[in-house]
Amino acid sequence: MAAIVTSNLVKKYGSFEALKNISLSIGNGDLYCLLGPNGAGKSTLIRILTGLMKPTSGNVRVSGMDLSSEVREIRQKVGLVSERVILYDRLTPVENLLFFASMLSVGRKAALKRIYDLLEKVDMLDWKNKPVRIFSTGMKQRVNFIRALLHDPEILFLDEPTLGLDPHSTRTIRNMVRELNESGITIILTTHVMGEAENIAKSVGIMHRGELISSGKLEDIRGSLKKDRVTVTVKDSSVFSFEKIEGYQSETRVDGVVKIDFQPGWTIENILPAVLRMKLEVIDIEQKKPSLEDVFVKLTGESS
């Protein structure tokens, strides 16, 4: 049984169509990253799937249940971590989490055990009795992350969970996501950072202007572009115009060197003779498989 199934899902705000006929299936135990730039419709889709917003039309089933008639039962099976932290600043993590556990009908004894276990996993146990108001953004988000896990959900939704966080908090949350998924929890995570999805996802869906333009296993999505791409790193020079090299796509200058990216399909054998003829000082040559960024650009004609 699929964890999430949507059919012809539409969301309109007046004449503006935020979601356009989204049909999607996410399997049990998947770690599915929903990708796309800000405004693509990712957060709108998550709000609908978690029962926080009604679609204009279309059908949604979560854990086999119909969202239109069984939303209360569905909410007992899902957790949501949004970029907006929902905590009371004057309370400690334990006080905050006990309050939310009571709202989820989790008994105090069971809740306390789960709270302490999870605080330890996110490296926040030493802060359990400190008021949340003194915490950094990353620390608050780690506690917020626990809030979504108090009732042991089958499906966890994370809407840009690492946006604006410090490296330690980002790494902690990312590791927790992997661990939870390995334990059998289905995870749906939104991000506009393609590299984040490549590091963590099993499957991906790419959204653009309210449409789901591609969805499938990560390796299949990347494999849809069958051509590798080459990056040549050379010593910077004001004498040469790198755009004149055949196959040139873009360049990045940093610390006295230039990284020249070539169009997909151009091989080292194609490129190297032209680079050497220009008498450029080559520092490195790298041939890579297509990235999700490459797939996004190919599908939309835009950079993410």
Coordinates of C-alpha atoms in Angstrom, one line a residue:
M1 CA 0.0 0.0 0.0
A2 CA 1.3 3.5 -0.9
A3 CA 1.7 6.0 2.0
I4 CA 0.5 8.9 -0.1
V5 CA -1.6 8.9 -3.3
T6 CA -3.0 12.0 -4.9
S7 CA -5.1 12.2 -8.0
N8 CA -5.7 15.4 -10.1
L9 CA -5.1 17.6 -7.2
V10 CA -5.8 21.3 -7.8
K11 CA -5.6 24.4 -5.5
K12 CA -6.8 27.7 -6.7
Y13 CA -6.7 31.2 -5.1
G14 CA -9.2 33.1 -7.2
S15 CA -7.9 32.8 -10.8
F16 CA -4.4 31.8 -9.7
E17 CA -3.8 28.1 -9.8
A18 CA -1.2 27.2 -7.1
L19 CA -1.4 23.4 -7.9
K20 CA -2.2 22.0 -11.3
N21 CA -3.5 18.5 -11.5
I22 CA -0.9 16.9 -9.2
S23 CA -1.1 13.1 -9.4
L24 CA 1.5 11.4 -7.1
S25 CA 2.2 8.1 -5.4
I26 CA 4.8 7.8 -2.5
G27 CA 5.5 4.3 -1.3
N28 CA 5.6 3.1 2.3
G29 CA 9.1 3.6 3.8
D30 CA 10.2 6.0 1.1
L31 CA 12.3 9.2 1.7
Y32 CA 10.8 11.5 -0.9
C33 CA 12.2 14.9 -1.5
L34 CA 9.9 17.5 -3.1
L35 CA 12.1 19.9 -5.0
G36 CA 11.6 23.3 -6.7
P37 CA 12.2 27.0 -6.2
N38 CA 10.2 29.2 -3.8
G39 CA 6.7 29.6 -5.1
A40 CA 6.7 26.2 -7.0
G41 CA 3.8 24.9 -4.8
K42 CA 5.7 22.6 -2.4
S43 CA 4.4 24.1 0.8
T44 CA 0.8 24.3 -0.5
L45 CA 1.0 20.6 -1.4
I46 CA 2.3 19.7 2.1
R47 CA -0.5 21.7 3.8
I48 CA -3.0 19.8 1.8
L49 CA -1.5 16.4 2.5
T50 CA -1.4 17.1 6.2
G51 CA -5.0 18.2 6.3
L52 CA -4.2 21.9 7.1
M53 CA -5.7 23.1 3.8
K54 CA -8.5 21.8 1.6
P55 CA -7.8 21.4 -2.2
T56 CA -10.1 23.0 -4.7
S57 CA -10.5 19.6 -6.4
G58 CA -8.9 16.2 -6.6
N59 CA -8.5 13.3 -4.2
V60 CA -5.9 12.4 -1.5
R61 CA -5.4 9.2 0.3
V62 CA -2.9 9.0 3.3
S63 CA -2.2 5.5 4.7
G64 CA -5.1 4.2 2.7
M65 CA -7.5 6.7 4.3
D66 CA -9.5 9.4 2.4
L67 CA -8.4 12.9 3.5
S68 CA -11.8 14.4 2.7
S69 CA -13.6 12.2 5.3
E70 CA -10.9 10.8 7.7
V71 CA -8.8 13.8 8.4
R72 CA -8.9 13.4 12.2
E73 CA -7.6 9.8 11.9
I74 CA -4.9 10.8 9.4
R75 CA -3.6 13.5 11.7
Q76 CA -2.9 10.8 14.3
K77 CA -0.6 9.1 11.8
V78 CA 1.4 12.0 10.5
G79 CA 3.8 14.5 11.9
L80 CA 4.8 17.9 10.4
V81 CA 7.9 20.0 10.9
S82 CA 7.7 23.4 9.2
E83 CA 10.2 26.1 8.9
R84 CA 8.0 28.1 11.3
V85 CA 8.9 27.1 14.9
I86 CA 5.9 26.5 17.1
L87 CA 7.2 26.7 20.7
Y88 CA 6.5 28.9 23.8
D89 CA 9.5 31.0 24.6
R90 CA 9.0 31.1 28.3
L91 CA 8.8 27.3 28.7
T92 CA 11.6 24.8 28.6
P93 CA 11.8 22.1 26.0
V94 CA 10.4 19.5 28.4
E95 CA 7.4 21.8 29.3
N96 CA 6.8 22.6 25.7
L97 CA 6.9 19.0 24.6
L98 CA 4.7 17.7 27.4
F99 CA 2.1 20.3 26.5
F100 CA 2.1 19.2 22.8
A101 CA 2.1 15.5 23.9
S102 CA -1.1 16.1 25.9
M103 CA -2.7 17.6 22.8
L104 CA -1.8 14.4 20.9
S105 CA -3.3 12.2 23.7
V106 CA 0.1 10.8 24.7
G107 CA 0.3 9.9 28.4
R108 CA 2.7 11.8 30.6
K109 CA 4.9 8.8 31.5
A110 CA 5.3 7.6 27.9
A111 CA 5.8 11.2 26.7
L112 CA 8.6 12.0 29.2
K113 CA 10.5 8.9 28.2
R114 CA 10.1 9.7 24.5
I115 CA 11.0 13.4 25.1
Y116 CA 14.3 12.5 26.9
D117 CA 15.2 9.9 24.3
L118 CA 14.6 12.4 21.4
L119 CA 16.3 15.3 23.2
E120 CA 19.4 13.1 23.5
K121 CA 19.3 12.2 19.8
V122 CA 19.2 15.8 18.7
D123 CA 22.0 16.8 21.2
M124 CA 19.6 19.0 23.3
L125 CA 19.4 16.9 26.6
D126 CA 21.7 19.3 28.5
W127 CA 19.2 22.2 27.6
K128 CA 16.1 20.4 28.7
N129 CA 15.3 22.7 31.6
K130 CA 16.4 26.0 30.0
P131 CA 13.8 28.5 28.6
V132 CA 13.4 28.3 24.9
R133 CA 13.8 32.1 24.5
I134 CA 17.6 31.8 25.0
F135 CA 18.0 29.2 22.2
S136 CA 19.5 29.9 18.8
T137 CA 17.3 29.3 15.7
G138 CA 18.9 26.0 15.1
M139 CA 18.3 24.8 18.7
K140 CA 14.7 25.8 18.5
Q141 CA 14.2 23.9 15.3
R142 CA 15.7 20.8 16.9
V143 CA 13.1 20.9 19.6
N144 CA 10.4 21.7 17.0
F145 CA 11.5 18.6 15.2
I146 CA 10.9 16.5 18.3
R147 CA 7.4 18.0 18.6
A148 CA 6.4 16.3 15.4
L149 CA 7.6 12.9 16.7
L150 CA 5.9 12.7 20.0
H151 CA 3.0 10.5 18.9
D152 CA 5.3 8.1 16.9
P153 CA 3.9 9.0 13.4
E154 CA 4.0 6.6 10.5
I155 CA 4.6 9.5 8.0
L156 CA 6.7 12.6 8.7
F157 CA 6.4 15.8 6.6
L158 CA 9.3 18.3 6.7
D159 CA 8.8 21.6 5.0
E160 CA 12.3 23.2 4.5
P161 CA 13.5 21.9 7.9
T162 CA 17.1 23.1 7.6
L163 CA 16.4 26.5 6.1
G164 CA 18.6 29.2 7.7
L165 CA 20.1 26.8 10.3
D166 CA 23.7 26.6 11.5
P167 CA 25.8 23.6 10.2
H168 CA 25.5 21.6 13.4
S169 CA 21.7 21.8 13.5
T170 CA 21.5 21.0 9.8
R171 CA 23.7 18.0 10.2
T172 CA 21.8 16.8 13.3
I173 CA 18.4 17.1 11.6
R174 CA 19.7 15.4 8.4
N175 CA 21.1 12.5 10.4
M176 CA 17.8 12.1 12.3
V177 CA 15.9 12.1 9.1
R178 CA 18.0 9.2 7.8
E179 CA 17.7 7.3 11.1
L180 CA 13.9 7.7 11.2
N181 CA 13.6 6.5 7.6
E182 CA 15.8 3.5 8.3
S183 CA 13.4 2.6 11.2
G184 CA 10.5 2.5 8.7
I185 CA 9.0 5.9 8.8
T186 CA 7.9 7.4 5.5
I187 CA 9.4 10.8 5.0
I188 CA 8.3 13.6 2.7
L189 CA 10.8 16.6 2.7
T190 CA 10.6 19.8 0.7
T191 CA 13.6 21.8 -0.2
H192 CA 14.8 24.3 -2.9
V193 CA 18.4 23.1 -2.4
M194 CA 19.1 20.4 -5.0
G195 CA 22.3 19.3 -3.3
E196 CA 20.4 18.6 -0.1
A197 CA 18.1 16.2 -1.9
E198 CA 21.0 14.4 -3.6
N199 CA 22.5 13.8 -0.2
I200 CA 19.5 12.3 1.4
A201 CA 16.6 11.2 -1.0
K202 CA 15.6 7.8 -2.2
S203 CA 13.0 9.4 -4.5
V204 CA 12.4 12.9 -5.8
G205 CA 9.6 15.0 -7.3
I206 CA 10.4 18.2 -9.1
M207 CA 7.8 21.0 -9.0
H208 CA 7.7 24.1 -11.2
R209 CA 5.0 26.7 -11.2
G210 CA 2.4 24.5 -9.6
E211 CA 3.1 21.4 -11.7
L212 CA 4.8 18.1 -10.8
I213 CA 7.1 17.9 -13.9
S214 CA 9.0 14.8 -12.8
S215 CA 8.8 12.1 -10.1
G216 CA 10.6 8.9 -9.4
K217 CA 13.7 7.2 -7.9
L218 CA 16.6 9.5 -7.5
E219 CA 18.9 7.4 -9.7
D220 CA 16.2 7.2 -12.5
I221 CA 15.6 11.0 -12.4
R222 CA 19.4 11.7 -12.7
G223 CA 19.7 9.0 -15.3
S224 CA 17.1 10.7 -17.5
L225 CA 20.0 12.9 -18.6
K226 CA 22.3 10.3 -20.1
K227 CA 25.2 12.7 -20.8
D228 CA 28.0 13.4 -18.3
R229 CA 29.3 16.9 -17.9
V230 CA 32.9 18.2 -17.7
T231 CA 34.3 20.9 -15.5
V232 CA 37.8 22.3 -16.2
T233 CA 39.6 24.3 -13.6
V234 CA 42.3 26.7 -15.0
K235 CA 44.4 29.5 -13.7
D236 CA 42.5 32.8 -14.1
S237 CA 43.5 35.0 -17.0
S238 CA 42.3 38.3 -18.2
V239 CA 43.7 37.6 -21.7
F240 CA 41.2 34.9 -22.7
S241 CA 37.5 35.0 -23.2
F242 CA 36.4 31.5 -22.0
E243 CA 33.0 31.9 -23.7
K244 CA 34.8 31.3 -27.0
I245 CA 35.6 27.7 -26.1
E246 CA 33.3 25.4 -28.0
G247 CA 30.8 23.7 -25.6
Y248 CA 31.2 26.4 -22.9
Q249 CA 28.2 26.8 -20.6
S250 CA 29.3 28.8 -17.6
E251 CA 32.2 29.8 -15.4
T252 CA 32.9 30.5 -11.7
R253 CA 35.8 32.6 -10.6
V254 CA 37.3 32.1 -7.1
D255 CA 40.7 32.7 -5.5
G256 CA 42.6 33.2 -8.8
V257 CA 41.1 30.2 -10.6
V258 CA 38.2 29.7 -13.0
K259 CA 35.9 26.7 -13.0
I260 CA 34.6 26.3 -16.6
D261 CA 31.4 24.1 -16.9
F262 CA 30.8 22.6 -20.3
Q263 CA 27.4 21.6 -21.8
P264 CA 26.2 18.0 -21.0
G265 CA 27.6 15.6 -23.6
W266 CA 30.9 17.3 -24.1
T267 CA 33.7 14.9 -23.2
I268 CA 37.2 15.5 -21.9
E269 CA 38.5 14.3 -25.3
N270 CA 36.3 17.0 -27.1
I271 CA 37.4 19.8 -24.7
L272 CA 41.0 19.3 -23.8
P273 CA 42.5 20.0 -27.3
A274 CA 40.8 23.4 -27.4
V275 CA 41.8 24.3 -23.9
L276 CA 45.5 23.4 -24.6
R277 CA 45.5 25.4 -27.9
M278 CA 44.6 28.4 -25.8
K279 CA 47.6 27.7 -23.6
L280 CA 45.6 27.8 -20.5
E281 CA 47.2 26.5 -17.3
V282 CA 45.0 23.5 -16.4
I283 CA 44.7 22.7 -12.7
D284 CA 42.0 20.1 -12.7
I285 CA 39.6 18.2 -15.0
E286 CA 36.5 16.5 -13.7
Q287 CA 33.8 14.5 -15.5
K288 CA 30.6 14.0 -13.5
K289 CA 27.2 12.3 -13.8
P290 CA 24.3 14.8 -14.3
S291 CA 23.0 16.4 -11.1
L292 CA 19.5 17.2 -10.1
E293 CA 20.3 20.8 -10.9
D294 CA 21.1 19.7 -14.5
V295 CA 17.8 17.8 -14.7
F296 CA 15.9 20.8 -13.4
V297 CA 17.5 23.2 -15.9
K298 CA 16.8 20.7 -18.7
L299 CA 13.1 20.3 -17.8
T300 CA 12.3 24.0 -17.1
G301 CA 14.9 26.0 -19.0
E302 CA 15.5 27.8 -15.7
S303 CA 18.1 27.7 -12.8
S304 CA 16.7 26.5 -9.5

